[in-house]
Coordinates of C-alpha atoms and ligand atoms in Angstrom, one line a residue:
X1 CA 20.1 14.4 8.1
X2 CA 22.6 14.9 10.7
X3 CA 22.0 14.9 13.9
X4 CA 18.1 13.2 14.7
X5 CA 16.0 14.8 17.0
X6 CA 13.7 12.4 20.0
X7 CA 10.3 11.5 19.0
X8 CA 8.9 13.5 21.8
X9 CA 10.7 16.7 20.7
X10 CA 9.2 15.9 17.0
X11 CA 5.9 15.2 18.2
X12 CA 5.3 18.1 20.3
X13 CA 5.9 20.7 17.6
X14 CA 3.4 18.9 15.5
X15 CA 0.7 21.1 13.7
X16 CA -2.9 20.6 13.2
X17 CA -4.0 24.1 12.4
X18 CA -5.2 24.4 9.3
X19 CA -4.5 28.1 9.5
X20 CA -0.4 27.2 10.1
X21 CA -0.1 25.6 7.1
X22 CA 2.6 27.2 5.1
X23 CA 1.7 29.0 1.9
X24 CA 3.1 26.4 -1.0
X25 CA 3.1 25.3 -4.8
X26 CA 2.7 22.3 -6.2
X27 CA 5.9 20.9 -7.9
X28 CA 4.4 20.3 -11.5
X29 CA 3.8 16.7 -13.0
X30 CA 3.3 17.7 -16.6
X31 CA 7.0 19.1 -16.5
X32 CA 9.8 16.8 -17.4
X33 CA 13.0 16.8 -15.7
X34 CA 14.7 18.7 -18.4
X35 CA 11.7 21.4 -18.7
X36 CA 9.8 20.5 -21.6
X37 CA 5.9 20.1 -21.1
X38 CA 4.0 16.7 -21.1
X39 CA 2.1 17.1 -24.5
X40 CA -0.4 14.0 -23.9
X41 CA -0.3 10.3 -22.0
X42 CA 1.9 8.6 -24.6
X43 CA 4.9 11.2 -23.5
X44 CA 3.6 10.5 -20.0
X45 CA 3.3 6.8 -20.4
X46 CA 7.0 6.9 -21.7
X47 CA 8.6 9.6 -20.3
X48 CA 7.5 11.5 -18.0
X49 CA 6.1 8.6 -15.3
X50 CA 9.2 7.0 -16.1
X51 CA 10.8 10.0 -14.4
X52 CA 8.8 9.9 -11.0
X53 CA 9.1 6.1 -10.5
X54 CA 12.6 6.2 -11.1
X55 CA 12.7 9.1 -8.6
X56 CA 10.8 6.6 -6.0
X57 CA 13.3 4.1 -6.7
X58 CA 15.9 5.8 -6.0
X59 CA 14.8 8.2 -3.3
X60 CA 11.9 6.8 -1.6
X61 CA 10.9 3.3 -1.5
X62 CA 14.3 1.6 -3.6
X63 CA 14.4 -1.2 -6.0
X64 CA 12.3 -4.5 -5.5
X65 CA 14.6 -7.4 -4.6
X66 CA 16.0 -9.5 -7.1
X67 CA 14.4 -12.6 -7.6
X68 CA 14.9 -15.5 -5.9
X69 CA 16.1 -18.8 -7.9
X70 CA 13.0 -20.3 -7.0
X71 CA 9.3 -19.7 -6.1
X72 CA 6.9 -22.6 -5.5
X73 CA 3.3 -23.0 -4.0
X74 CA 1.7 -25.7 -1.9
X75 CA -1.7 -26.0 -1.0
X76 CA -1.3 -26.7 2.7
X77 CA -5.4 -26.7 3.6
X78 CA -9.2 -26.4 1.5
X79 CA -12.4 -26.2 3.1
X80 CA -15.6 -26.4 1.1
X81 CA -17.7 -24.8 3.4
X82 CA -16.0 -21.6 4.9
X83 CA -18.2 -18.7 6.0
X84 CA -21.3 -20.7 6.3
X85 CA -21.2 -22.3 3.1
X86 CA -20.4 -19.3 1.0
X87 CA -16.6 -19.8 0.3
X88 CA -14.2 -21.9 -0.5
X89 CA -11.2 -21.2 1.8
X90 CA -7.2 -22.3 0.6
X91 CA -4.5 -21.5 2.6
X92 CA -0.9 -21.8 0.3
X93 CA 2.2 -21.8 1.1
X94 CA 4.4 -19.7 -1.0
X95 CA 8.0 -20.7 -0.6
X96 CA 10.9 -18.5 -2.2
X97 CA 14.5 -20.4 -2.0
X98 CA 17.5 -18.5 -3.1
X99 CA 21.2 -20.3 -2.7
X100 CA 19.6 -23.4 -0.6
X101 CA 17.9 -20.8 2.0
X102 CA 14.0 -19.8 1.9
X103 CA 11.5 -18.1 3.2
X104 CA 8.0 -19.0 3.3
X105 CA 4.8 -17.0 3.6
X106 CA 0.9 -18.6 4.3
X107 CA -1.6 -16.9 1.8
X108 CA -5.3 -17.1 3.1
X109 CA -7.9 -16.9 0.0
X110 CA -11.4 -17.5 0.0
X111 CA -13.4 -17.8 -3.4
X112 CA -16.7 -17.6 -3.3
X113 CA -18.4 -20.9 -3.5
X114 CA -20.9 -20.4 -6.8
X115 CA -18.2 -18.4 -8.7
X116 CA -19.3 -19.6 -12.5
X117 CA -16.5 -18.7 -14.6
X118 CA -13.6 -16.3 -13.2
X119 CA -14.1 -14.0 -10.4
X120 CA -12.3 -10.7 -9.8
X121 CA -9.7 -10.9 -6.6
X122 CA -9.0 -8.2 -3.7
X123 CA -5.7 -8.5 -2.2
X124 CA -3.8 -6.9 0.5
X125 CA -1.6 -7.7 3.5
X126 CA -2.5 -7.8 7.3
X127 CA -0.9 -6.5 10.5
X128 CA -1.5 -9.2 12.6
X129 CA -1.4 -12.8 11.0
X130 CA -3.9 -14.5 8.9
X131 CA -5.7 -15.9 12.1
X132 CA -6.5 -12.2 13.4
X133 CA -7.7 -11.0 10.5
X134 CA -9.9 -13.9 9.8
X135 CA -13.7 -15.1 12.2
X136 CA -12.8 -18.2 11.5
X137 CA -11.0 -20.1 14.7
X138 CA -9.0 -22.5 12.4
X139 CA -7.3 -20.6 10.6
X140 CA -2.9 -21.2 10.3
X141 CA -1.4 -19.1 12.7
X142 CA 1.2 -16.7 10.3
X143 CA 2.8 -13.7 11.2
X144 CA 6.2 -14.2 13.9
X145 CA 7.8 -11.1 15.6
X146 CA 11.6 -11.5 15.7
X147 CA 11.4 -13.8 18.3
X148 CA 9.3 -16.3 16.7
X149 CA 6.3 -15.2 18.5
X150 CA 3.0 -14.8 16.6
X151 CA 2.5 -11.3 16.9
X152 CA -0.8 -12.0 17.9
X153 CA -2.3 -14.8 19.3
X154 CA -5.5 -13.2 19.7
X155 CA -7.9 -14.9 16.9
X156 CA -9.9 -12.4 15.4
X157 CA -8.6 -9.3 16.5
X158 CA -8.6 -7.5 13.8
X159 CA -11.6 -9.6 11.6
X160 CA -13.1 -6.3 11.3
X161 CA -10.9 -5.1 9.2
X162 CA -11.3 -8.0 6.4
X163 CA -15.0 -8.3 5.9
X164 CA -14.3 -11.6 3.8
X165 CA -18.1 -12.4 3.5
X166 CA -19.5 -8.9 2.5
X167 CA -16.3 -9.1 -0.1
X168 CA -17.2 -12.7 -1.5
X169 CA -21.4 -11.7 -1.0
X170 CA -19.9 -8.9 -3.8
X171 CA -18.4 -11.5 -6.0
X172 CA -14.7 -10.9 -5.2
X173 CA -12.4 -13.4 -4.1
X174 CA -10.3 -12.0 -1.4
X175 CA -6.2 -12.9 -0.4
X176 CA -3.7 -11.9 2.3
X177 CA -0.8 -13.0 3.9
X178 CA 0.8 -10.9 6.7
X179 CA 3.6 -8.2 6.0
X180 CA 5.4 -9.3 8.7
X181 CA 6.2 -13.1 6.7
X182 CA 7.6 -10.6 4.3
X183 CA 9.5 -8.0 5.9
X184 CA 9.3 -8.2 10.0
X185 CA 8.0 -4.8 10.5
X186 CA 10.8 -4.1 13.0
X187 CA 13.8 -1.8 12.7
X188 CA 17.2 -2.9 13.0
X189 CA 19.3 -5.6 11.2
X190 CA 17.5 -9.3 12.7
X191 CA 14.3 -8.4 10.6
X192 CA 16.3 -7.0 7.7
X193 CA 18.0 -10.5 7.8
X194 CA 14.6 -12.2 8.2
X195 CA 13.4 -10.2 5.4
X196 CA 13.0 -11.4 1.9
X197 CA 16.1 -8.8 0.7
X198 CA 17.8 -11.4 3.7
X199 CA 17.7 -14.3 1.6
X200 CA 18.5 -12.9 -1.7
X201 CA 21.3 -10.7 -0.4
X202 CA 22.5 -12.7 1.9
X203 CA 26.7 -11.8 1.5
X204 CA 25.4 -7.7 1.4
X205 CA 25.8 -5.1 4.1
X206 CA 22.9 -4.0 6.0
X207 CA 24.1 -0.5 4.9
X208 CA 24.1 -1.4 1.5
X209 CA 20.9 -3.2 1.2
X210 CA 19.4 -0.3 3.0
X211 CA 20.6 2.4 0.9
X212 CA 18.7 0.4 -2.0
X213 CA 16.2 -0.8 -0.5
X214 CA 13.2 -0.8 1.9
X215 CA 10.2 -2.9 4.1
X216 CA 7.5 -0.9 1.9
X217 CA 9.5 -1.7 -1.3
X218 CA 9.6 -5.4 0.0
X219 CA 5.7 -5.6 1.1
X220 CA 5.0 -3.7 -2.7
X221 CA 6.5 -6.9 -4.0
X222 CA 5.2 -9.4 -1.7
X223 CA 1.4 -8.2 -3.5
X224 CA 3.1 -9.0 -6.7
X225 CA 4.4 -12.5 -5.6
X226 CA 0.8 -12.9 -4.2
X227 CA -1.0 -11.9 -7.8
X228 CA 1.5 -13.7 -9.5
X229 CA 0.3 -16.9 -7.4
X230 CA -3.4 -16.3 -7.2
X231 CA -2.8 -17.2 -11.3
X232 CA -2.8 -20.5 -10.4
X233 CA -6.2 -20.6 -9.6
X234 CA -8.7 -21.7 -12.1
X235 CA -11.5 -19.2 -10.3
X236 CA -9.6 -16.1 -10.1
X237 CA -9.5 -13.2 -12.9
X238 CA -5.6 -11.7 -12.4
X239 CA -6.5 -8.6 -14.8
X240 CA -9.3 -8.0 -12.4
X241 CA -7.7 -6.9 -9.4
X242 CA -7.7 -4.8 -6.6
X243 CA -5.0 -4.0 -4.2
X244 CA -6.3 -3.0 -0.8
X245 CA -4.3 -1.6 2.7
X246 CA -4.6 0.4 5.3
X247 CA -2.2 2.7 7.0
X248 CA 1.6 1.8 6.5
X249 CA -0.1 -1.2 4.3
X250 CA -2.0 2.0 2.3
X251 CA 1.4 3.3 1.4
X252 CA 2.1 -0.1 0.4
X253 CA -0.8 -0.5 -1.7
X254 CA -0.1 2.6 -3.3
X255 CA 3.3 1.6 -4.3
X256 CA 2.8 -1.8 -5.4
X257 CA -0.1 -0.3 -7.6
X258 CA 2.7 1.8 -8.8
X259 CA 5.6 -0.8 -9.4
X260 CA 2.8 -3.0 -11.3
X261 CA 0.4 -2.7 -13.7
X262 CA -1.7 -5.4 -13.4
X263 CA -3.3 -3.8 -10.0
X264 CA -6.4 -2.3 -11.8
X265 CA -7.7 -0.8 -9.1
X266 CA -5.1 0.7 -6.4
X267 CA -6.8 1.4 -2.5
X268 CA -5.3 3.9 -0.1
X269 CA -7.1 3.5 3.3
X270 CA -5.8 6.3 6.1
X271 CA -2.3 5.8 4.4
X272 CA -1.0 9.6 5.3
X273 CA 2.1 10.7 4.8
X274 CA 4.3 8.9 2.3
X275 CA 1.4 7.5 1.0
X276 CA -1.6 9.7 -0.2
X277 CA -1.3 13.2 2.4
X278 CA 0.9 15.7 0.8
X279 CA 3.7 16.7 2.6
X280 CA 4.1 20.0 2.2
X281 CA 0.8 21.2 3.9
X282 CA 2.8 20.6 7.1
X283 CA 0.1 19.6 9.6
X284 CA -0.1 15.9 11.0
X285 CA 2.6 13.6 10.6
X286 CA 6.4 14.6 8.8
X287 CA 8.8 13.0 6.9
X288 CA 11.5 13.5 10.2
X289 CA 8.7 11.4 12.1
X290 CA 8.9 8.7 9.7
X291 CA 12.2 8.2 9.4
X292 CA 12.9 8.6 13.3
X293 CA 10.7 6.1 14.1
X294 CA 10.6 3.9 11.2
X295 CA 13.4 4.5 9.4
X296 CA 13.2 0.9 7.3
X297 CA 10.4 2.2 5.8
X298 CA 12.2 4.1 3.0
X299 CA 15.6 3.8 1.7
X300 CA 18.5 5.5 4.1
X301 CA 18.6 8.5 2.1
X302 CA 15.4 9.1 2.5
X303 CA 16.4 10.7 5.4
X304 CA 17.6 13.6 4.2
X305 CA 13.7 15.2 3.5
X306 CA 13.8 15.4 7.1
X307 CA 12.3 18.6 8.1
X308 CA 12.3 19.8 4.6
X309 CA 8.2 18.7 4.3
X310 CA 7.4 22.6 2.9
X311 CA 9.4 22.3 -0.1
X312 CA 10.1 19.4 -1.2
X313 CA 11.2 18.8 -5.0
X314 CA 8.3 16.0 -5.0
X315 CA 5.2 15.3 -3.3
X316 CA 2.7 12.6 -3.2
X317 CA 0.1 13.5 -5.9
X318 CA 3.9 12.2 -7.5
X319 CA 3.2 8.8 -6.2
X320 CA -0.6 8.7 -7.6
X321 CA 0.1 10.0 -10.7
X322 CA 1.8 6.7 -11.0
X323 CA -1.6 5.1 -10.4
X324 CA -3.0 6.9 -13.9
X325 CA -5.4 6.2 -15.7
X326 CA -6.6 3.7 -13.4
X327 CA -9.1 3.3 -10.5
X328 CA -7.5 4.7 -7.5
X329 CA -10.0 4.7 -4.3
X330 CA -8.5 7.0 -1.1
X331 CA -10.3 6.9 2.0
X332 CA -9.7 9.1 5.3
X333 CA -11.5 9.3 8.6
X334 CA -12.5 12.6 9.9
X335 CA -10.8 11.6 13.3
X336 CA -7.2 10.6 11.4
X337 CA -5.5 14.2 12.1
X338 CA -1.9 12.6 12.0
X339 CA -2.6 11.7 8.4
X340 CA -4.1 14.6 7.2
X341 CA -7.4 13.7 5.5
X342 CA -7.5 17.1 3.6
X343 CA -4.0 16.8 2.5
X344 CA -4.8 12.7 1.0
X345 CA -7.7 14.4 -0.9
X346 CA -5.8 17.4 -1.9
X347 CA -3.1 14.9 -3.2
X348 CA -5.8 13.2 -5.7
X349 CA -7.0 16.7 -6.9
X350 CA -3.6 17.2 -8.2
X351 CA -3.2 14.3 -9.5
X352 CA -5.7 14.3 -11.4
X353 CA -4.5 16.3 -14.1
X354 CA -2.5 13.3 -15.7
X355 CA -5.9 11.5 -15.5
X356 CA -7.0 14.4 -17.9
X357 CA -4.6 13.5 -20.6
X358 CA -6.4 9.9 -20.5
X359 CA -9.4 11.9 -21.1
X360 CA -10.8 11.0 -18.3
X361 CA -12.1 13.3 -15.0
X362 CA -10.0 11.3 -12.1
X363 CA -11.1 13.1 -8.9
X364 CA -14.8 14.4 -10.0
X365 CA -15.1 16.8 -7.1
X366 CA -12.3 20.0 -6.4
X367 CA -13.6 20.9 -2.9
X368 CA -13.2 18.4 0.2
X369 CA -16.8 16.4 0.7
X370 CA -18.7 16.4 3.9
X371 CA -17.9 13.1 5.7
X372 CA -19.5 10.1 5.1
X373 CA -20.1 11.4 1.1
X374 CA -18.9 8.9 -1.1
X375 CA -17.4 10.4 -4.4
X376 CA -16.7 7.8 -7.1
X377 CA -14.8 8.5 -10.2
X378 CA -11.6 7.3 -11.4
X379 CA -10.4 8.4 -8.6
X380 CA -12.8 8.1 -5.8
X381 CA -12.7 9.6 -2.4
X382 CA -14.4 9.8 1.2
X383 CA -14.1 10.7 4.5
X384 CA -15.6 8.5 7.0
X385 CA -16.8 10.0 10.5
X386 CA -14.5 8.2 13.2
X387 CA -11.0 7.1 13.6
X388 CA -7.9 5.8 12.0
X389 CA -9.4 2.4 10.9
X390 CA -10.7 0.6 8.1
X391 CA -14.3 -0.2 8.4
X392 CA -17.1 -2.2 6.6
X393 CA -18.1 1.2 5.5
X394 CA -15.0 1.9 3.9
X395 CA -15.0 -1.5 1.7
X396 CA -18.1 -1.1 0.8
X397 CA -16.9 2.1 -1.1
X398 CA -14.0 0.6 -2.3
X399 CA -15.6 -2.7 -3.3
X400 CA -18.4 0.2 -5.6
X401 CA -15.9 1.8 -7.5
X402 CA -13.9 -1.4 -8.2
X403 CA -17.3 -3.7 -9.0
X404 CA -17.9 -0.6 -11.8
X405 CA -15.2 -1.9 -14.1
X406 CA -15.0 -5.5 -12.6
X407 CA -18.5 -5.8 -13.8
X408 CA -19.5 -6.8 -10.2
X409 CA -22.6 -5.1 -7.6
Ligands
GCU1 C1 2.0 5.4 12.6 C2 2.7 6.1 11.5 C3 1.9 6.3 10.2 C4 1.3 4.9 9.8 C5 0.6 4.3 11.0 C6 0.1 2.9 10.7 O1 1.0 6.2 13.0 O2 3.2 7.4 12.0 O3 2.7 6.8 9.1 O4 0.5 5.1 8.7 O5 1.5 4.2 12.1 O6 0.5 2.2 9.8 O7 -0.7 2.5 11.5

């Protein structure tokens, strides 16, 4: 894209008539690149959703760094008696070093306290630092702006977005750290520096690391890291979990669910546009908003889907057609227009048809449920009454569908 339109002139030709949607077709999944037909999951498995993620790669959310020389963990606290007695609560450091430089990122993880045996593990980042997202007032403060700040010193703020007892009363463990440890969520060089593709690429042009690269790719890989380092600990199941976020950290989740395998269940909370809302229904956000306004995001060429939502040669049931044949949850709120609630469900209808070549249903329903109806399936789906959030309500869906193959109520 050439020349880049203000943010205000984007916004105010935004639609959210559902009677202005453009008439469109869905590009088809089952059709590899040189025209021959999907005949059944093993040509998908191999081919086929090879083809996609490679398109994601290399036009969406670019290639995970390369891996730093070293990666270590240190268990900086413990308590034995967090959340009145129900959890055990570690906070570890995970350094990554690369060339004598590192960066270090503070993983909170309760367990819950009468785990016999291995427990399945949720995982996800936060927006505002460990010590927001916990209720529990002495909890490490994580999560700098560019400045060093904490990017919010309010403790709490956003606990009700990680209902860590309901999650551990289920018999999950649960784990964050804050996406900004990982890739400040800032555009511009300083966090692209700060970032983890900072340290491994430290002799590369911003330009260059940017045309290969991106903060969701980078977040997407900090989940990894994270799973990778919750197998350290002697409670937690690995090939039992879930990878949870909301918003901007719902595109993440979706992405790091497709980068890696081991994510058995995959949740998309109100992630919208380049995450579960297809594009070309052309009401709520656009791919010119995104990258106008957060152009890290997504690799540079990216860019040049800009005003092109209607017919793009992709669109996201693309991205959760990467998710088949497992348990992928997508929630919307009937209040979340910008992200288009019909368009996330609508997305998981599509991509459904690759769960059919597992044999199994994926989304059981074809037409949009009322709010506040939960449909579970492989692919599950509701949309809560109220706004762009993720609520207790919300997890509790999430934490259903995934406790039916974790073997958890
Ligand atoms: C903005 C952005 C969305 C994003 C959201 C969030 O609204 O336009 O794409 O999902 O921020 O992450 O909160």
């Amino acid at each position: 894209m050439n020349k880049r339109r203000s943010v205000e002139e984007i916004v105010a030709e935004i639609n959210y008539d559902e009677s202005k949607i453009p008439e469109y077709s869905i590009p088809p999944l089952l059709v590899k690149n040189d025209g021959s037909a999907v005949e059944n999951s093993w040509d998908w498995m191999n081919f086929r959703r090879a083809e996609i993620l490679n398109f994601y790669r290399e036009e969406v959310f670019g290639d995970a760094p390369l891996l730093p020389e070293q990666m270590s963990r240190e268990v900086l606290t413990v308590r034995h008696d967090a959340l009145g007695g129900k959890a055990i609560r570690k906070e570890i450091r995970l350094t990554f070093t690369h060339q004598g430089h590192s960066r270090s990122w503070t993983m909170l993880l309760y367990i819950p306290v009468n785990a016999s045996g291995k427990v399945p593990v949720v995982l996800g980042l936060n927006f505002k630092g460990n010590h927001a997202s916990a209720g529990e007032d002495d909890v490490l403060i994580t999560g700098l702006d560019l400045a060093g700040n904490p990017v919010s010193d309010e403790r709490g703020c956003q606990s009700h977005r990680w209902p860590f007892e309901a999650i551990i009363d289920r018999g999950f463990a649960a784990a964050t750290v804050c996406y900004h440890d990982i890739y400040p969520d800032f555009s511009g060089e300083d966090a692209l520096r700060k970032s983890i593709y900072g340290l491994v690429y430290p002799q590369m042009s911003a330009a260059d690391i940017h045309r290969k690269h991106s903060a969701i790719g980078a977040w997407a890989w900090g989940l990894s890291r994270m799973l990778d380092a919750l197998g350290s600990e002697e409670h937690i199941d690995t090939d039992r979990a879930m990878v949870t976020g909301h918003s901007r950290l719902g595109k993440t989740a979706l992405w790091a669910g497709a980068v890696d395998l081991r994510f058995k269940v995959v949740v998309s909370n109100d992630s919208g546009h380049g995450g579960a809302a297809l594009f070309r229904r052309c009401i709520g956000e656009n791919a010119e908003v995104l990258v106008t306004v957060f152009p890290h995001w997504f690799v540079s060429g990216f860019d040049k889907y800009a005003g092109k939502d209607a017919d793009l040669p992709f669109d996201q049931h693309f991205l959760l057609s990467l998710i088949a044949p497992r348990t992928l949850c997508i929630g919307s709120a009937t209040k979340d227009l910008w992200a288009d609630p019909k368009g996330e469900f609508l997305a998981g209808v599509h991509a459904s048809e690759v769960y059919w070549l597992f044999g199994v249903r994926g989304m059981p329903v074809s037409e949009h449920p009322a709010p506040d109806v939960n449909v579970t399936g492989e692919i599950s789906y509701h949309l809560r009454t109220g706004e762009h959030e993720i609520l207790l309500q919300d997890w509790e869906h999430y934490l259903d569908a995934a406790g039916k193959i974790f073997d958890r109520k």
